Tab-separated table of C-alpha atoms in Angstrom:
chain	number	residue	atom	x	y	z
J	1	MET	CA	0.009	-0.023	0.031
J	2	LYS	CA	1.336	3.416	-1.004
J	3	LYS	CA	2.309	5.638	2.064
J	4	LYS	CA	0.347	8.764	2.563
J	5	GLY	CA	2.055	12.060	2.021
J	6	ILE	CA	3.325	14.630	4.535
J	7	ALA	CA	2.135	18.309	4.449
J	8	VAL	CA	3.695	21.492	5.890
J	9	VAL	CA	1.431	24.494	6.524
J	10	GLY	CA	3.311	27.678	6.981
J	11	ARG	CA	4.726	30.616	5.299
J	12	VAL	CA	7.592	29.921	2.679
J	13	ALA	CA	6.820	32.987	0.522
J	14	GLU	CA	8.102	31.463	-2.675
J	15	GLY	CA	9.337	34.210	-5.074
J	16	THR	CA	10.145	36.700	-2.423
J	17	GLU	CA	13.226	37.666	-0.421
J	18	LEU	CA	11.572	37.268	2.984
J	19	LEU	CA	14.033	36.005	5.540
J	20	ASP	CA	12.127	36.429	8.772
J	21	GLY	CA	12.182	33.696	11.477
J	22	GLN	CA	8.855	32.162	10.552
J	23	THR	CA	9.607	31.794	6.877
J	24	VAL	CA	13.219	30.444	7.217
J	25	LYS	CA	12.027	27.828	9.946
J	26	THR	CA	9.115	26.716	7.621
J	27	LYS	CA	11.515	26.582	4.684
J	28	ILE	CA	14.187	24.498	6.642
J	29	LEU	CA	11.534	21.965	7.953
J	30	TYR	CA	10.160	21.541	4.396
J	31	GLU	CA	13.605	20.863	3.140
J	32	GLU	CA	14.665	18.490	5.747
J	33	LEU	CA	11.455	16.337	5.371
J	34	ARG	CA	12.038	16.053	1.813
J	35	LYS	CA	15.570	14.823	2.529
J	36	THR	CA	14.333	12.509	5.189
J	37	PHE	CA	11.440	11.083	3.019
J	38	PRO	CA	12.598	11.128	-0.585
J	39	ASP	CA	9.971	8.478	-1.598
J	40	ARG	CA	7.108	10.427	0.146
J	41	LYS	CA	4.914	13.136	-1.515
J	42	ILE	CA	5.886	16.341	0.564
J	43	ILE	CA	3.115	18.960	0.254
J	44	CYS	CA	3.698	22.680	1.175
J	45	ILE	CA	0.715	24.958	1.804
J	46	ASP	CA	2.110	28.328	1.661
J	47	THR	CA	0.199	30.670	3.886
J	48	TYR	CA	1.941	33.839	2.643
J	49	GLN	CA	-0.673	36.669	2.234
J	50	TYR	CA	-3.342	33.989	3.046
J	51	ARG	CA	-6.203	36.544	3.181
J	52	LYS	CA	-5.586	37.316	-0.559
J	53	TYR	CA	-5.252	33.833	-1.632
J	54	ILE	CA	-7.699	32.252	0.881
J	55	VAL	CA	-9.880	30.223	-1.706
J	56	SER	CA	-6.675	28.592	-3.258
J	57	ILE	CA	-5.326	27.931	0.162
J	58	LEU	CA	-8.400	26.250	1.543
J	59	TYR	CA	-8.637	24.164	-1.599
J	60	ARG	CA	-5.094	23.032	-1.294
J	61	THR	CA	-5.739	22.374	2.491
J	62	VAL	CA	-8.659	20.058	1.754
J	63	LYS	CA	-6.738	18.223	-0.939
J	64	ALA	CA	-3.822	17.783	1.463
J	65	PHE	CA	-6.182	16.301	4.040
J	66	ALA	CA	-7.259	13.723	1.501
J	67	GLU	CA	-3.654	12.760	0.473
J	68	CYS	CA	-1.550	13.159	3.559
J	69	GLU	CA	-1.149	11.482	7.076
J	70	HIS	CA	1.076	13.831	8.766
J	71	PHE	CA	0.649	17.648	9.087
J	72	PHE	CA	3.213	20.010	10.311
J	73	VAL	CA	1.924	23.424	11.263
J	74	LEU	CA	4.213	26.446	11.670
J	75	LEU	CA	2.326	29.664	12.166
J	76	SER	CA	2.665	33.097	13.766
J	77	ARG	CA	-0.022	34.889	15.930
J	78	ASN	CA	-2.379	35.899	13.205
J	79	GLY	CA	-1.959	32.664	11.441
J	80	ARG	CA	-2.694	30.668	14.436
J	81	LYS	CA	-5.836	32.575	15.095
J	82	PHE	CA	-7.079	31.994	11.612
J	83	PHE	CA	-5.968	28.602	10.691
J	84	PHE	CA	-6.189	26.501	13.974
J	85	PRO	CA	-9.861	26.273	14.013
J	86	ILE	CA	-9.915	25.267	10.283
J	87	LEU	CA	-7.280	22.725	10.619
J	88	ASN	CA	-8.410	21.090	13.837
J	89	GLY	CA	-12.115	21.238	12.392
J	90	MET	CA	-11.161	19.450	9.272
J	91	ASN	CA	-9.322	16.937	11.243
J	92	SER	CA	-12.321	15.998	13.168
J	93	LEU	CA	-13.330	14.536	9.844
J	94	PHE	CA	-10.021	13.241	8.559
J	95	HIS	CA	-8.349	12.080	11.687
J	96	ARG	CA	-4.713	12.974	10.621
J	97	LYS	CA	-1.791	13.447	12.574
J	98	LEU	CA	-1.316	17.179	13.402
J	99	TYR	CA	1.971	18.464	14.937
J	100	HIS	CA	2.465	22.176	15.883
J	101	ASP	CA	5.968	23.468	15.506
J	102	VAL	CA	5.955	26.718	17.467
J	103	VAL	CA	7.388	29.767	15.839
J	104	GLY	CA	9.014	32.299	18.057
J	105	GLY	CA	8.330	32.754	21.714
J	106	ALA	CA	5.080	34.743	21.983
J	107	LEU	CA	2.820	31.642	22.211
J	108	PRO	CA	2.795	31.176	26.053
J	109	GLY	CA	1.510	35.012	26.680
J	110	GLU	CA	-0.845	34.572	23.675
J	111	ALA	CA	-2.360	31.442	25.261
J	112	ALA	CA	-2.529	32.990	28.670
J	113	ALA	CA	-4.758	35.794	27.111
J	114	ARG	CA	-6.900	33.566	24.872
J	115	PRO	CA	-8.511	30.498	26.549
J	116	ALA	CA	-9.930	29.389	23.140
J	117	LEU	CA	-6.331	28.956	22.043
J	118	VAL	CA	-5.287	26.684	24.832
J	119	LYS	CA	-8.284	24.295	23.736
J	120	GLN	CA	-6.814	24.477	20.065
J	121	LEU	CA	-3.453	23.636	21.279
J	122	LYS	CA	-4.512	20.522	23.205
J	123	ARG	CA	-5.956	19.101	19.888
J	124	PHE	CA	-2.458	18.759	18.385
J	125	ILE	CA	-0.436	15.572	18.903
J	126	VAL	CA	2.318	17.659	20.170
J	127	ASN	CA	3.339	21.396	20.469
J	128	TRP	CA	6.906	21.688	19.843
J	129	VAL	CA	8.390	24.742	21.590
J	130	GLU	CA	11.977	25.856	21.358
J	131	LEU	CA	12.948	26.340	24.981
J	132	PRO	CA	12.229	24.642	28.441
J	133	ASP	CA	10.818	27.926	29.950
J	134	MET	CA	8.231	27.975	27.233
J	135	LYS	CA	7.230	24.438	27.917
J	136	ALA	CA	6.741	25.280	31.633
J	137	GLU	CA	4.674	28.329	30.943
J	138	LEU	CA	2.317	26.328	28.584
J	139	GLU	CA	1.974	23.602	31.247
J	140	LYS	CA	0.930	26.010	33.776
J	141	LEU	CA	-1.914	26.693	31.469
J	142	GLY	CA	-3.089	23.107	31.239
J	143	VAL	CA	-1.168	22.458	27.889
J	144	ARG	CA	0.251	18.935	28.500
J	145	ASN	CA	1.185	17.902	25.101
J	146	VAL	CA	4.301	20.051	24.725
J	147	GLU	CA	7.798	18.988	23.983
J	148	VAL	CA	11.097	20.925	23.573
J	149	LEU	CA	12.490	20.934	20.008
J	150	PRO	CA	15.218	23.413	19.597
J	151	ASN	CA	15.486	25.612	16.690
J	152	PHE	CA	17.729	24.222	13.976
J	153	LYS	CA	19.365	25.061	10.678
J	154	ARG	CA	21.535	23.278	8.223
J	155	LEU	CA	24.749	25.295	8.240
J	156	SER	CA	28.271	24.351	7.464
J	157	ILE	CA	29.573	24.693	11.058
J	158	LEU	CA	33.287	25.820	11.005
J	159	GLY	CA	35.944	23.549	12.400
J	160	GLU	CA	38.173	24.829	15.086
J	161	ASP	CA	41.159	24.917	12.645
J	162	GLN	CA	39.084	27.394	10.581
J	163	LEU	CA	38.871	29.867	13.236
J	164	PRO	CA	41.041	33.084	12.738
J	165	ALA	CA	44.337	32.908	14.546
J	166	GLY	CA	43.987	35.717	17.059
J	167	HIS	CA	42.256	38.860	17.006
J	168	ARG	CA	41.868	40.897	13.887
J	169	GLY	CA	42.524	44.476	15.225
J	170	GLU	CA	40.816	47.793	14.703
J	171	PRO	CA	38.232	48.564	13.772
J	172	TYR	CA	36.329	45.535	15.174
J	173	VAL	CA	33.435	44.366	13.263
J	174	PHE	CA	30.300	43.694	15.205
J	175	THR	CA	27.585	42.128	12.996
J	176	MET	CA	23.833	42.113	13.302
J	177	PHE	CA	22.037	39.479	11.121
J	178	SER	CA	18.230	39.775	11.382
J	179	ARG	CA	15.252	41.306	9.973
J	180	VAL	CA	15.835	45.086	10.201
J	181	VAL	CA	13.099	46.543	12.306
J	182	LYS	CA	13.251	48.941	15.066
J	183	GLU	CA	12.655	46.427	17.862
J	184	LYS	CA	15.628	44.481	16.862
J	185	GLY	CA	17.738	47.095	18.502
J	186	MET	CA	19.439	48.754	15.425
J	187	GLU	CA	19.489	52.194	17.069
J	188	THR	CA	20.882	50.622	20.315
J	189	ALA	CA	23.812	49.077	18.406
J	190	ALA	CA	24.592	52.282	16.505
J	191	ARG	CA	24.569	54.538	19.686
J	192	SER	CA	26.720	52.143	21.385
J	193	ALA	CA	29.361	51.786	18.599
J	194	ALA	CA	29.349	55.601	18.243
J	195	GLU	CA	29.812	56.199	21.950
J	196	LEU	CA	32.723	53.578	22.207
J	197	ASN	CA	34.465	55.327	19.336
J	198	ARG	CA	33.849	58.786	20.842
J	199	ARG	CA	35.488	57.698	24.175
J	200	ALA	CA	38.498	56.449	22.369
J	201	GLY	CA	38.789	59.437	19.943
J	202	ARG	CA	39.123	56.994	16.843
J	203	ILE	CA	37.011	54.235	15.250
J	204	ARG	CA	37.411	51.255	17.382
J	205	ALA	CA	34.214	49.576	16.353
J	206	VAL	CA	31.957	49.260	13.264
J	207	VAL	CA	28.579	47.707	12.932
J	208	HIS	CA	27.631	45.720	9.944
J	209	ILE	CA	23.911	45.058	9.350
J	210	TYR	CA	22.596	42.098	7.188
J	211	GLY	CA	18.921	41.516	6.722
J	212	PRO	CA	15.829	42.561	4.804
J	213	VAL	CA	14.667	46.059	5.810
J	214	ASP	CA	10.889	46.185	6.989
J	215	PRO	CA	8.977	48.742	4.774
J	216	VAL	CA	7.604	50.478	7.792
J	217	TYR	CA	11.217	51.109	9.230
J	218	GLU	CA	12.875	51.996	5.911
J	219	GLU	CA	12.837	55.745	6.133
J	220	GLU	CA	14.030	55.677	9.743
J	221	PHE	CA	16.706	53.312	8.933
J	222	ARG	CA	18.085	55.460	6.173
J	223	LYS	CA	18.223	58.305	8.426
J	224	LEU	CA	20.087	56.115	11.065
J	225	LEU	CA	22.747	55.031	8.361
J	226	GLU	CA	23.282	58.647	7.529
J	227	ASP	CA	23.575	59.797	11.045
J	228	TYR	CA	26.041	56.958	11.960
J	229	LYS	CA	27.762	56.635	8.620
J	230	ASP	CA	31.183	56.399	10.166
J	231	CYS	CA	30.425	53.367	12.156
J	232	VAL	CA	27.368	51.610	10.872
J	233	VAL	CA	27.108	49.879	7.456
J	234	TYR	CA	24.171	48.110	5.751
J	235	GLN	CA	25.419	45.005	3.933
J	236	GLY	CA	22.154	43.999	2.279
J	237	CYS	CA	20.469	40.523	2.420
J	238	ILE	CA	22.120	37.209	2.151
J	239	PRO	CA	20.451	33.818	1.837
J	240	TYR	CA	20.043	31.991	5.236
J	241	ASN	CA	22.147	29.122	4.259
J	242	GLU	CA	25.076	31.360	3.612
J	243	SER	CA	25.242	33.091	6.819
J	244	VAL	CA	28.315	31.432	8.216
J	245	LYS	CA	30.467	32.622	5.333
J	246	ALA	CA	29.231	36.117	5.927
J	247	LEU	CA	29.650	36.210	9.550
J	248	SER	CA	32.932	34.493	9.786
J	249	GLY	CA	34.892	37.676	9.295
J	250	SER	CA	33.256	39.400	12.085
J	251	TYR	CA	34.519	39.747	15.656
J	252	MET	CA	31.145	39.282	17.378
J	253	LEU	CA	27.451	39.147	16.819
J	254	LEU	CA	25.342	41.942	18.386
J	255	PHE	CA	21.603	41.064	19.450
J	256	PRO	CA	20.188	43.963	21.308
J	257	SER	CA	16.486	42.752	20.418
J	258	VAL	CA	13.413	43.566	22.360
J	259	TYR	CA	11.205	42.102	19.741
J	260	PRO	CA	8.066	40.818	21.451
J	261	GLY	CA	7.799	37.368	19.645
J	262	GLU	CA	11.434	36.464	20.126
J	263	GLY	CA	12.044	32.784	20.988
J	264	MET	CA	15.239	30.935	20.183
J	265	PRO	CA	16.742	33.244	17.568
J	266	GLY	CA	18.152	31.652	14.594
J	267	THR	CA	20.658	34.324	14.177
J	268	ILE	CA	22.529	33.194	17.461
J	269	ILE	CA	22.688	29.543	15.915
J	270	ASP	CA	24.246	31.317	12.798
J	271	ALA	CA	26.767	33.062	14.914
J	272	PHE	CA	27.746	30.051	16.950
J	273	SER	CA	28.178	28.137	13.572
J	274	ALA	CA	30.725	30.705	12.535
J	275	GLY	CA	32.553	30.748	15.996
J	276	LEU	CA	31.152	34.170	16.856
J	277	PRO	CA	30.468	35.073	20.583
J	278	VAL	CA	27.342	36.890	21.152
J	279	ILE	CA	26.647	40.223	23.132
J	280	ALA	CA	22.748	39.883	23.606
J	281	SER	CA	20.046	41.743	25.534
J	282	ASP	CA	18.612	39.493	28.385
J	283	TRP	CA	15.211	39.968	26.518
J	284	ARG	CA	12.966	36.926	26.974
J	285	TYR	CA	14.834	33.712	26.391
J	286	ASN	CA	18.268	35.099	25.362
J	287	ARG	CA	20.099	34.047	28.495
J	288	ASP	CA	19.016	30.396	27.602
J	289	MET	CA	21.198	30.452	24.775
J	290	VAL	CA	24.115	32.828	25.510
J	291	GLN	CA	26.231	31.689	28.486
J	292	ASP	CA	27.924	34.652	30.062
J	293	GLY	CA	31.858	34.175	29.796
J	294	VAL	CA	31.453	31.073	27.707
J	295	THR	CA	29.492	31.895	24.441
J	296	GLY	CA	29.217	35.594	24.975
J	297	CYS	CA	27.474	37.825	27.419
J	298	CYS	CA	24.151	39.406	28.170
J	299	TYR	CA	23.081	42.758	29.308
J	300	GLU	CA	19.964	44.224	30.911
J	301	TRP	CA	17.509	45.100	28.283
J	302	GLN	CA	16.155	47.957	30.275
J	303	LYS	CA	19.654	49.533	30.288
J	304	PRO	CA	20.630	49.644	26.657
J	305	GLU	CA	23.662	51.762	27.687
J	306	GLN	CA	25.170	48.613	29.038
J	307	LEU	CA	25.797	47.339	25.634
J	308	THR	CA	28.539	49.998	25.146
J	309	GLU	CA	30.207	48.649	28.166
J	310	ARG	CA	30.149	45.098	26.989
J	311	MET	CA	31.434	46.100	23.481
J	312	ALA	CA	34.079	48.187	25.083
J	313	TYR	CA	35.175	45.147	27.297
J	314	ALA	CA	35.124	42.977	24.289
J	315	VAL	CA	37.648	45.139	22.264
J	316	ASP	CA	39.800	45.624	25.295
J	317	HIS	CA	39.981	41.876	25.831
J	318	PRO	CA	40.447	40.087	22.453
J	319	ALA	CA	42.083	37.132	23.833
J	320	GLU	CA	39.059	36.282	26.041
J	321	ILE	CA	36.748	36.627	23.118
J	322	ASP	CA	38.998	34.454	20.955
J	323	ALA	CA	39.021	31.746	23.754
J	324	MET	CA	35.161	31.665	23.532
J	325	ARG	CA	35.087	30.617	19.911
J	326	PRO	CA	35.669	26.876	20.256
J	327	ALA	CA	32.753	26.663	22.781
J	328	CYS	CA	30.549	28.602	20.176
J	329	LEU	CA	31.233	25.952	17.739
J	330	ARG	CA	30.445	23.161	20.138
J	331	GLU	CA	27.239	24.968	21.081
J	332	ALA	CA	26.211	24.959	17.497
J	333	GLN	CA	26.197	21.266	17.299
J	334	LYS	CA	22.896	21.240	19.564
J	335	TYR	CA	21.027	22.925	16.752
J	336	THR	CA	21.588	20.494	13.765
J	337	PRO	CA	18.855	19.176	11.520
J	338	GLU	CA	20.050	15.740	12.384
J	339	SER	CA	19.327	16.103	16.065
J	340	ALA	CA	15.865	17.631	15.396
J	341	MET	CA	14.922	15.207	12.704
J	342	ARG	CA	15.589	12.165	14.947
J	343	GLN	CA	13.109	13.587	17.402
J	344	ILE	CA	10.610	14.503	14.613
J	345	VAL	CA	10.718	11.091	13.093
J	346	LYS	CA	10.504	9.396	16.470
J	347	LYS	CA	7.135	11.068	17.206
J	348	MET	CA	5.943	10.370	13.699
J	349	ARG	CA	6.556	6.636	14.115
J	350	GLU	CA	4.878	6.715	17.589
J	351	THR	CA	1.770	7.982	16.138
J	352	ALA	CA	1.562	6.597	12.461
J	353	ASP	CA	-0.790	4.058	11.505
J	354	GLY	CA	0.956	0.583	11.764
J	355	GLY	CA	3.596	2.259	13.872
J	356	CYS	CA	6.029	3.098	10.930
J	357	VAL	CA	6.546	5.905	8.564
């Protein structure tokens, strides 16, 4: 008997340059499922601009329920509100295996504010969250079908022999690699680099920014680049699977984010894979990923001026920063597709008809 297919429901935004966390995570899971199950039909239901293409998306969703046994659902706040009732409602008729791979870190707060969402979450076989704290928060709300599945990427992790021999001198390049929105801390990074340089009376640090610019922030970002042109450079967009190459020439990654939906940031995985220690705000779950003195350091997000002090310490102590690089590479091994897919396939086998996939 021919095995049924596998469906992925989420935003892949084909034909666009979207590189936000939700889109990248959905694309990666879709690609890894295709690698893991080359003999199975893998269907992707792209929810990009779903309100505009709702008739087409609903048609493909019904068709997927007829053809697929396993459904992987990756949606953000608005998508969850719209699609969860539809997917769970259809599944009352088809009885498929629905897995919710949680995007970002906003779900616990969202569920606390919306009891109806808690009921929807309980109907999935599993809700995979990225961090233990998220699991604990959902369990307090009565959602028991929760497991931790760390974010993952297929990256070419550097070997220790590929790390640069010693620090590279001034100006030190601090890199940001994320969607360019105000809440990701672009201004905090710019002000910190400028203040560090002002104190020194020379250009000791520059900030290189990679990533797609949010249209809402475009004009403000253009002004920021003009105001801080001596120490901030926009480097454009690069594909997510080329991040290690782009980052490997940097000194450290900056992640001064206060973005509300932050979970396990993929950009930190990129940095670790390139052997880059990270200076991050302690916003939400960042301390769960960045170990002070081991893979970087955190500062209090309510005190953005502390970023200047962390950067100043880093450029004054290059030997300490270089000593962290091997630990970053080791940490990157926790976020490989191989590790994640073992957990995913195990769950599929436990729930599959006949016990095999």
